[in-house]
């Protein structure tokens, strides 16, 4: 039986004067297709309730270890957050923002896991790997 996850995801991204708002919205919905996007004073604020497509992108790009590192690095209780590069998100590519901030700003994602718990949800989105391949926790 699969676990049902209850999560609230808040996604914010600055919209610079040089950017087209719809393109920034596309960057967000490329990675979080179910996100409800709202434009507010120079930034987009979106909410979503699953990371299934995001997880598929992580598997396809084979960056599960990178994702786990990013998620666990900023895990506080039942909440974790991470930054994504906007330019990559336009191409439906997950690229975690580390180091120098991008001049266009980054997509900030905050995930609050209501049920069951953050560690289980991280394992669901980005399972642990061995030699780069996902490990089935049942093994």
XYZ file of N, CA, C and O in Angstrom:
556
model
N 0.851 -1.189 0.000
C 0.000 0.000 0.000
C 0.887 1.239 0.000
O 1.867 1.327 0.731
N 0.559 2.190 -0.830
C 1.405 3.378 -0.884
C 0.974 4.372 0.198
O -0.192 4.450 0.563
N 1.952 5.093 0.679
C 1.708 6.084 1.716
C 1.076 7.316 1.098
O 1.439 7.721 -0.006
N 0.135 7.899 1.810
C -0.448 9.158 1.363
C 0.285 10.269 2.103
O 0.395 10.249 3.327
N 0.815 11.193 1.343
C 1.571 12.296 1.941
C 0.728 13.550 1.960
O 0.011 13.830 0.999
N 0.815 14.285 3.042
C 0.138 15.575 3.137
C 1.217 16.642 3.270
O 1.906 16.700 4.288
N 1.377 17.427 2.206
C 2.420 18.449 2.199
C 1.877 19.781 1.695
O 0.969 19.818 0.868
N 2.433 20.846 2.227
C 2.130 22.198 1.748
C 3.438 22.776 1.235
O 4.413 22.863 1.982
N 3.434 23.135 -0.028
C 4.647 23.652 -0.648
C 4.411 25.108 -1.019
O 3.423 25.428 -1.688
N 5.301 25.969 -0.542
C 5.213 27.378 -0.914
C 6.419 27.699 -1.795
O 7.561 27.402 -1.430
N 6.145 28.280 -2.937
C 7.186 28.583 -3.909
C 7.151 30.086 -4.161
O 6.090 30.634 -4.462
N 8.290 30.738 -4.010
C 8.347 32.172 -4.308
C 9.499 32.416 -5.280
O 10.523 31.735 -5.213
N 9.294 33.377 -6.152
C 10.341 33.735 -7.110
C 10.218 35.219 -7.429
O 9.126 35.704 -7.720
N 11.342 35.934 -7.367
C 11.292 37.337 -7.749
C 11.039 37.471 -9.248
O 11.478 36.624 -10.027
N 10.307 38.519 -9.616
C 10.116 38.826 -11.035
C 10.774 40.181 -11.259
O 10.314 41.195 -10.739
N 11.860 40.174 -11.996
C 12.591 41.412 -12.249
C 11.949 42.197 -13.382
O 11.206 41.644 -14.192
N 12.256 43.478 -13.429
C 11.686 44.347 -14.462
C 11.993 43.834 -15.865
O 11.226 44.048 -16.792
N 13.129 43.169 -16.019
C 13.544 42.684 -17.337
C 12.884 41.360 -17.704
O 13.068 40.876 -18.803
N 12.127 40.777 -16.763
C 11.550 39.457 -17.011
C 10.061 39.534 -17.324
O 9.366 40.429 -16.854
N 9.600 38.562 -18.083
C 8.181 38.435 -18.371
C 7.582 37.546 -17.284
O 8.042 36.418 -17.073
N 6.583 38.078 -16.589
C 5.964 37.358 -15.476
C 5.539 35.945 -15.868
O 5.770 34.993 -15.134
N 4.929 35.804 -17.045
C 4.452 34.490 -17.475
C 5.596 33.496 -17.618
O 5.432 32.306 -17.363
N 6.765 33.998 -18.019
C 7.908 33.078 -18.156
C 8.367 32.579 -16.788
O 8.734 31.417 -16.636
N 8.349 33.456 -15.805
C 8.734 33.031 -14.461
C 7.698 32.032 -13.938
O 8.047 31.016 -13.340
N 6.424 32.303 -14.217
C 5.361 31.367 -13.828
C 5.574 30.016 -14.512
O 5.413 28.964 -13.886
N 5.977 30.039 -15.780
C 6.255 28.793 -16.506
C 7.394 28.029 -15.842
O 7.343 26.800 -15.737
N 8.415 28.750 -15.402
C 9.554 28.096 -14.745
C 9.071 27.332 -13.518
O 9.489 26.200 -13.266
N 8.162 27.945 -12.767
C 7.617 27.297 -11.565
C 6.743 26.097 -11.954
O 6.922 24.996 -11.429
N 5.823 26.285 -12.891
C 4.897 25.199 -13.231
C 5.569 24.093 -14.049
O 5.054 22.981 -14.105
N 6.718 24.371 -14.663
C 7.458 23.303 -15.347
C 7.895 22.239 -14.350
O 7.925 21.049 -14.672
N 8.257 22.668 -13.139
C 8.730 21.727 -12.122
C 7.623 21.318 -11.150
O 7.676 20.252 -10.559
N 6.621 22.200 -10.993
C 5.489 21.927 -10.093
C 4.202 22.183 -10.882
O 3.566 23.221 -10.717
N 3.836 21.237 -11.783
C 2.709 21.476 -12.696
C 1.387 21.798 -12.014
O 0.573 22.509 -12.566
N 1.187 21.284 -10.800
C -0.086 21.527 -10.125
C -0.116 22.809 -9.322
O -1.113 23.104 -8.663
N 0.965 23.586 -9.378
C 1.056 24.779 -8.531
C 0.030 25.834 -8.917
O -0.256 26.050 -10.090
N -0.512 26.474 -7.904
C -1.444 27.579 -8.079
C -0.607 28.858 -7.946
O -0.104 29.151 -6.864
N -0.415 29.576 -9.052
C 0.511 30.709 -9.087
C -0.220 32.040 -8.987
O -1.220 32.262 -9.658
N 0.300 32.899 -8.141
C -0.275 34.223 -7.932
C 0.843 35.261 -8.063
O 1.934 35.065 -7.524
N 0.567 36.345 -8.781
C 1.575 37.389 -8.967
C 1.343 38.507 -7.960
O 0.254 39.041 -7.882
N 2.366 38.802 -7.159
C 2.240 39.861 -6.158
C 3.473 40.754 -6.170
O 4.574 40.266 -5.939
N 3.294 42.025 -6.412
C 4.350 43.047 -6.266
C 5.766 42.552 -6.518
O 6.552 42.395 -5.582
N 6.105 42.291 -7.761
C 7.481 41.944 -8.073
C 7.891 40.529 -7.720
O 9.064 40.190 -7.789
N 6.940 39.699 -7.319
C 7.296 38.297 -7.124
C 6.099 37.399 -7.385
O 4.952 37.831 -7.335
N 6.425 36.161 -7.682
C 5.385 35.149 -7.832
C 5.336 34.345 -6.552
O 6.373 34.002 -5.991
N 4.127 34.052 -6.107
C 3.932 33.193 -4.950
C 3.036 32.062 -5.427
O 1.969 32.304 -5.989
N 3.511 30.840 -5.234
C 2.734 29.688 -5.695
C 2.611 28.680 -4.562
O 3.465 28.623 -3.680
N 1.524 27.927 -4.602
C 1.358 26.849 -3.634
C 1.114 25.555 -4.401
O 0.504 25.569 -5.474
N 1.622 24.469 -3.837
C 1.436 23.157 -4.444
C 1.298 22.145 -3.314
O 1.589 22.458 -2.152
N 0.838 20.956 -3.674
C 0.626 19.934 -2.649
C 1.223 18.587 -3.004
O 0.893 17.580 -2.390
N 2.099 18.579 -4.025
C 2.847 17.353 -4.280
C 4.105 17.703 -5.064
O 4.212 18.776 -5.650
N 5.057 16.784 -5.019
C 6.324 16.967 -5.725
C 6.568 15.790 -6.664
O 7.705 15.439 -6.940
N 5.479 15.192 -7.160
C 5.630 13.999 -8.007
C 6.426 14.311 -9.273
O 7.358 13.589 -9.620
N 6.046 15.377 -9.976
C 6.751 15.703 -11.217
C 8.195 16.109 -10.921
O 9.117 15.718 -11.630
N 8.383 16.868 -9.848
C 9.724 17.274 -9.423
C 10.576 16.026 -9.160
O 11.718 15.933 -9.610
N 9.981 15.049 -8.479
C 10.670 13.788 -8.193
C 11.034 13.060 -9.486
O 12.147 12.537 -9.628
N 10.113 13.058 -10.465
C 10.403 12.426 -11.759
C 11.592 13.107 -12.424
O 12.446 12.443 -13.020
N 11.656 14.433 -12.327
C 12.791 15.177 -12.905
C 14.096 14.764 -12.225
O 15.114 14.568 -12.898
N 14.071 14.635 -10.894
C 15.274 14.229 -10.156
C 15.745 12.854 -10.616
O 16.947 12.632 -10.819
N 14.793 11.915 -10.783
C 15.140 10.561 -11.247
C 15.712 10.623 -12.665
O 16.735 10.002 -12.949
N 15.042 11.379 -13.533
C 15.465 11.455 -14.935
C 16.865 12.060 -15.043
O 17.691 11.609 -15.828
N 17.133 13.093 -14.253
C 18.445 13.751 -14.290
C 19.500 13.011 -13.467
O 20.666 13.387 -13.487
N 19.052 11.991 -12.723
C 19.951 11.203 -11.885
C 20.715 12.079 -10.883
O 21.932 11.996 -10.762
N 19.946 12.941 -10.194
C 20.561 13.822 -9.180
C 19.893 13.622 -7.821
O 19.719 14.560 -7.050
N 19.531 12.378 -7.519
C 18.859 12.094 -6.249
C 19.751 12.419 -5.048
O 19.286 12.985 -4.057
N 21.036 12.078 -5.130
C 21.946 12.363 -4.009
C 22.072 13.865 -3.775
O 22.059 14.335 -2.640
N 22.190 14.611 -4.865
C 22.274 16.071 -4.769
C 21.022 16.625 -4.113
O 21.091 17.485 -3.226
N 19.865 16.124 -4.543
C 18.593 16.587 -3.999
C 18.508 16.270 -2.507
O 18.144 17.134 -1.697
N 18.872 15.043 -2.131
C 18.822 14.668 -0.718
C 19.709 15.589 0.113
O 19.323 16.027 1.190
N 20.887 15.882 -0.409
C 21.799 16.784 0.291
C 21.168 18.149 0.497
O 21.212 18.715 1.591
N 20.533 18.657 -0.560
C 19.900 19.977 -0.482
C 18.723 19.956 0.499
O 18.542 20.886 1.283
N 17.935 18.893 0.472
C 16.761 18.816 1.346
C 17.169 18.693 2.812
O 16.654 19.393 3.675
N 18.100 17.774 3.098
C 18.493 17.536 4.488
C 19.307 18.696 5.066
O 19.280 18.930 6.266
N 20.004 19.420 4.190
C 20.819 20.546 4.655
C 19.973 21.595 5.357
O 20.405 22.230 6.298
N 18.756 21.789 4.875
C 17.910 22.837 5.443
C 16.648 22.268 6.090
O 15.602 22.900 6.072
N 16.769 21.064 6.622
C 15.626 20.428 7.280
C 15.513 20.941 8.712
O 16.464 20.872 9.480
N 14.339 21.515 9.034
C 14.068 22.013 10.390
C 12.723 21.440 10.816
O 11.676 21.897 10.340
N 12.773 20.416 11.659
C 11.513 19.808 12.090
C 10.789 19.168 10.930
O 11.324 18.288 10.266
N 9.574 19.652 10.641
C 8.783 19.058 9.558
C 8.872 19.880 8.269
O 8.085 19.693 7.354
N 9.830 20.809 8.206
C 9.939 21.706 7.050
C 11.344 21.663 6.461
O 12.322 21.635 7.201
N 11.418 21.636 5.143
C 12.721 21.802 4.492
C 12.553 22.770 3.331
O 11.466 22.943 2.794
N 13.640 23.449 3.000
C 13.561 24.391 1.892
C 14.827 24.325 1.058
O 15.854 23.820 1.506
N 14.706 24.824 -0.164
C 15.838 24.805 -1.084
C 15.611 25.864 -2.151
O 14.500 26.372 -2.308
N 16.681 26.219 -2.843
C 16.624 27.220 -3.901
C 16.912 26.537 -5.233
O 17.757 25.645 -5.300
N 16.219 27.005 -6.265
C 16.421 26.467 -7.613
C 16.788 27.589 -8.570
O 16.325 28.712 -8.420
N 17.581 27.269 -9.546
C 17.932 28.246 -10.582
C 16.749 28.411 -11.532
O 16.199 27.446 -12.045
N 16.379 29.664 -11.734
C 15.245 29.981 -12.610
C 15.495 29.562 -14.050
O 14.628 29.003 -14.701
N 16.686 29.886 -14.546
C 16.990 29.630 -15.952
C 16.831 28.144 -16.287
O 16.259 27.790 -17.300
N 17.316 27.287 -15.400
C 17.191 25.836 -15.623
C 15.721 25.417 -15.578
O 15.276 24.606 -16.394
N 14.978 25.999 -14.641
C 13.562 25.632 -14.493
C 12.762 25.960 -15.755
O 11.801 25.254 -16.082
N 13.162 27.007 -16.500
C 12.488 27.315 -17.774
C 12.562 26.105 -18.702
O 11.693 25.884 -19.521
N 13.666 25.338 -18.580
C 13.889 24.179 -19.452
C 13.387 22.881 -18.813
O 13.724 21.807 -19.282
N 12.637 23.011 -17.699
C 12.143 21.852 -16.958
C 13.305 21.016 -16.425
O 13.284 19.787 -16.412
N 14.357 21.715 -15.999
C 15.534 21.063 -15.440
C 15.695 21.531 -13.999
O 15.569 22.719 -13.708
N 15.959 20.583 -13.098
C 16.200 20.917 -11.703
C 17.679 21.242 -11.556
O 18.535 20.422 -11.892
N 17.966 22.451 -11.079
C 19.345 22.849 -10.809
C 19.320 23.587 -9.478
O 18.783 24.692 -9.392
N 19.871 22.955 -8.446
C 19.871 23.566 -7.120
C 20.835 24.744 -7.117
O 21.925 24.664 -7.655
N 20.366 25.831 -6.518
C 21.178 27.042 -6.467
C 22.077 26.958 -5.236
O 21.596 26.896 -4.119
N 23.369 26.942 -5.480
C 24.333 26.953 -4.387
C 25.382 28.011 -4.722
O 25.609 28.320 -5.876
N 25.983 28.566 -3.683
C 27.013 29.563 -3.920
C 26.420 30.915 -4.273
O 25.418 31.332 -3.706
N 27.022 31.573 -5.235
C 26.611 32.926 -5.612
C 25.177 32.955 -6.112
O 24.800 32.164 -6.970
N 24.364 33.891 -5.593
C 22.988 33.988 -6.100
C 22.972 34.441 -7.561
O 23.831 35.198 -7.989
N 22.014 33.934 -8.288
C 21.838 34.286 -9.683
C 21.345 35.729 -9.769
O 20.584 36.174 -8.918
N 21.745 36.446 -10.794
C 21.327 37.853 -10.908
C 19.813 37.997 -11.076
O 19.246 39.007 -10.696
N 19.160 36.986 -11.623
C 17.700 37.037 -11.780
C 16.977 36.605 -10.507
O 15.766 36.666 -10.436
N 17.749 36.159 -9.528
C 17.112 35.655 -8.319
C 16.783 34.190 -8.498
O 16.833 33.659 -9.601
N 16.460 33.543 -7.405
C 16.202 32.126 -7.457
C 14.763 31.807 -7.095
O 14.059 32.635 -6.545
N 14.379 30.600 -7.428
C 13.076 30.100 -7.022
C 13.286 29.477 -5.640
O 14.112 28.584 -5.483
N 12.573 29.995 -4.667
C 12.697 29.488 -3.301
C 11.525 28.552 -3.028
O 10.372 28.921 -3.258
N 11.832 27.357 -2.557
C 10.799 26.353 -2.305
C 10.860 25.948 -0.836
O 11.920 25.605 -0.328
N 9.702 26.028 -0.174
C 9.616 25.620 1.230
C 8.538 24.547 1.321
O 7.406 24.750 0.885
N 8.914 23.413 1.862
C 8.011 22.264 1.935
C 7.721 21.950 3.397
O 8.647 21.715 4.172
N 6.457 21.986 3.761
C 6.058 21.580 5.106
C 5.329 20.247 4.989
O 4.339 20.142 4.268
N 5.838 19.253 5.687
C 5.252 17.918 5.626
C 4.349 17.740 6.841
O 4.803 17.791 7.978
N 3.055 17.596 6.587
C 2.095 17.409 7.670
C 1.985 15.946 8.072
O 1.747 15.631 9.225
N 2.128 15.060 7.087
C 1.947 13.643 7.356
C 2.682 12.844 6.288
O 2.573 13.192 5.119
N 3.435 11.795 6.598
C 3.731 11.337 7.949
C 4.856 12.156 8.597
O 4.717 12.616 9.710
N 6.001 12.349 7.922
C 7.083 13.159 8.474
C 8.042 13.533 7.339
O 8.014 12.934 6.269
N 8.870 14.527 7.599
C 9.735 15.077 6.552
C 10.717 14.044 5.998
O 10.904 13.951 4.788
N 11.347 13.254 6.875
C 12.326 12.272 6.395
C 11.693 11.269 5.436
O 12.270 10.948 4.403
N 10.500 10.783 5.779
C 9.809 9.826 4.897
C 9.491 10.466 3.562
O 9.607 9.832 2.508
N 9.067 11.729 3.599
C 8.706 12.407 2.356
C 9.937 12.631 1.488
O 9.893 12.427 0.270
N 11.050 13.009 2.114
C 12.295 13.178 1.354
C 12.690 11.849 0.710
O 13.053 11.800 -0.467
N 12.566 10.749 1.469
C 12.870 9.425 0.908
C 11.954 9.103 -0.273
O 12.360 8.418 -1.208
N 10.720 9.588 -0.214
C 9.754 9.361 -1.300
C 10.137 10.168 -2.545
O 10.140 9.647 -3.657
N 10.476 11.435 -2.345
C 10.785 12.324 -3.474
C 12.160 12.005 -4.060
O 12.330 11.955 -5.278
N 13.131 11.811 -3.180
C 14.504 11.542 -3.600
C 15.038 10.369 -2.778
O 15.683 10.566 -1.753
N 14.735 9.147 -3.209
C 15.135 7.978 -2.420
C 16.653 7.873 -2.277
O 17.387 8.373 -3.122
N 17.077 7.219 -1.193
C 18.515 7.000 -1.039
C 19.028 6.178 -2.220
O 18.265 5.409 -2.814
N 20.291 6.336 -2.551
C 20.845 5.617 -3.686
C 22.072 4.810 -3.274
O 22.691 5.077 -2.250
N 22.376 3.848 -4.114
C 23.626 3.107 -3.990
C 24.219 3.092 -5.386
O 23.555 2.637 -6.331
N 25.432 3.631 -5.510
C 26.085 3.754 -6.822
C 25.161 4.454 -7.820
O 25.054 4.059 -8.982
N 24.452 5.488 -7.314
C 23.633 6.311 -8.194
C 22.257 5.757 -8.527
O 21.480 6.417 -9.180
N 21.957 4.543 -8.087
C 20.636 3.955 -8.380
C 19.792 3.969 -7.105
O 20.289 3.677 -6.028
N 18.495 4.301 -7.236
C 17.625 4.316 -6.047
C 17.598 2.940 -5.371
O 17.550 1.921 -6.032
N 17.643 2.977 -4.046
C 17.548 1.758 -3.252
C 16.102 1.602 -2.807
O 15.506 2.545 -2.309
N 15.578 0.415 -2.948
C 14.230 0.141 -2.451
C 14.342 -0.066 -0.959
O 15.068 -0.956 -0.492
N 13.640 0.781 -0.157
C 13.760 0.650 1.295
C 13.326 -0.714 1.813
O 13.727 -1.131 2.884
N 12.562 -1.457 1.037
C 12.114 -2.772 1.449
C 13.183 -3.847 1.334
O 13.005 -4.968 1.766
N 14.300 -3.519 0.704
C 15.353 -4.539 0.490
C 16.222 -4.710 1.725
O 16.526 -3.779 2.407
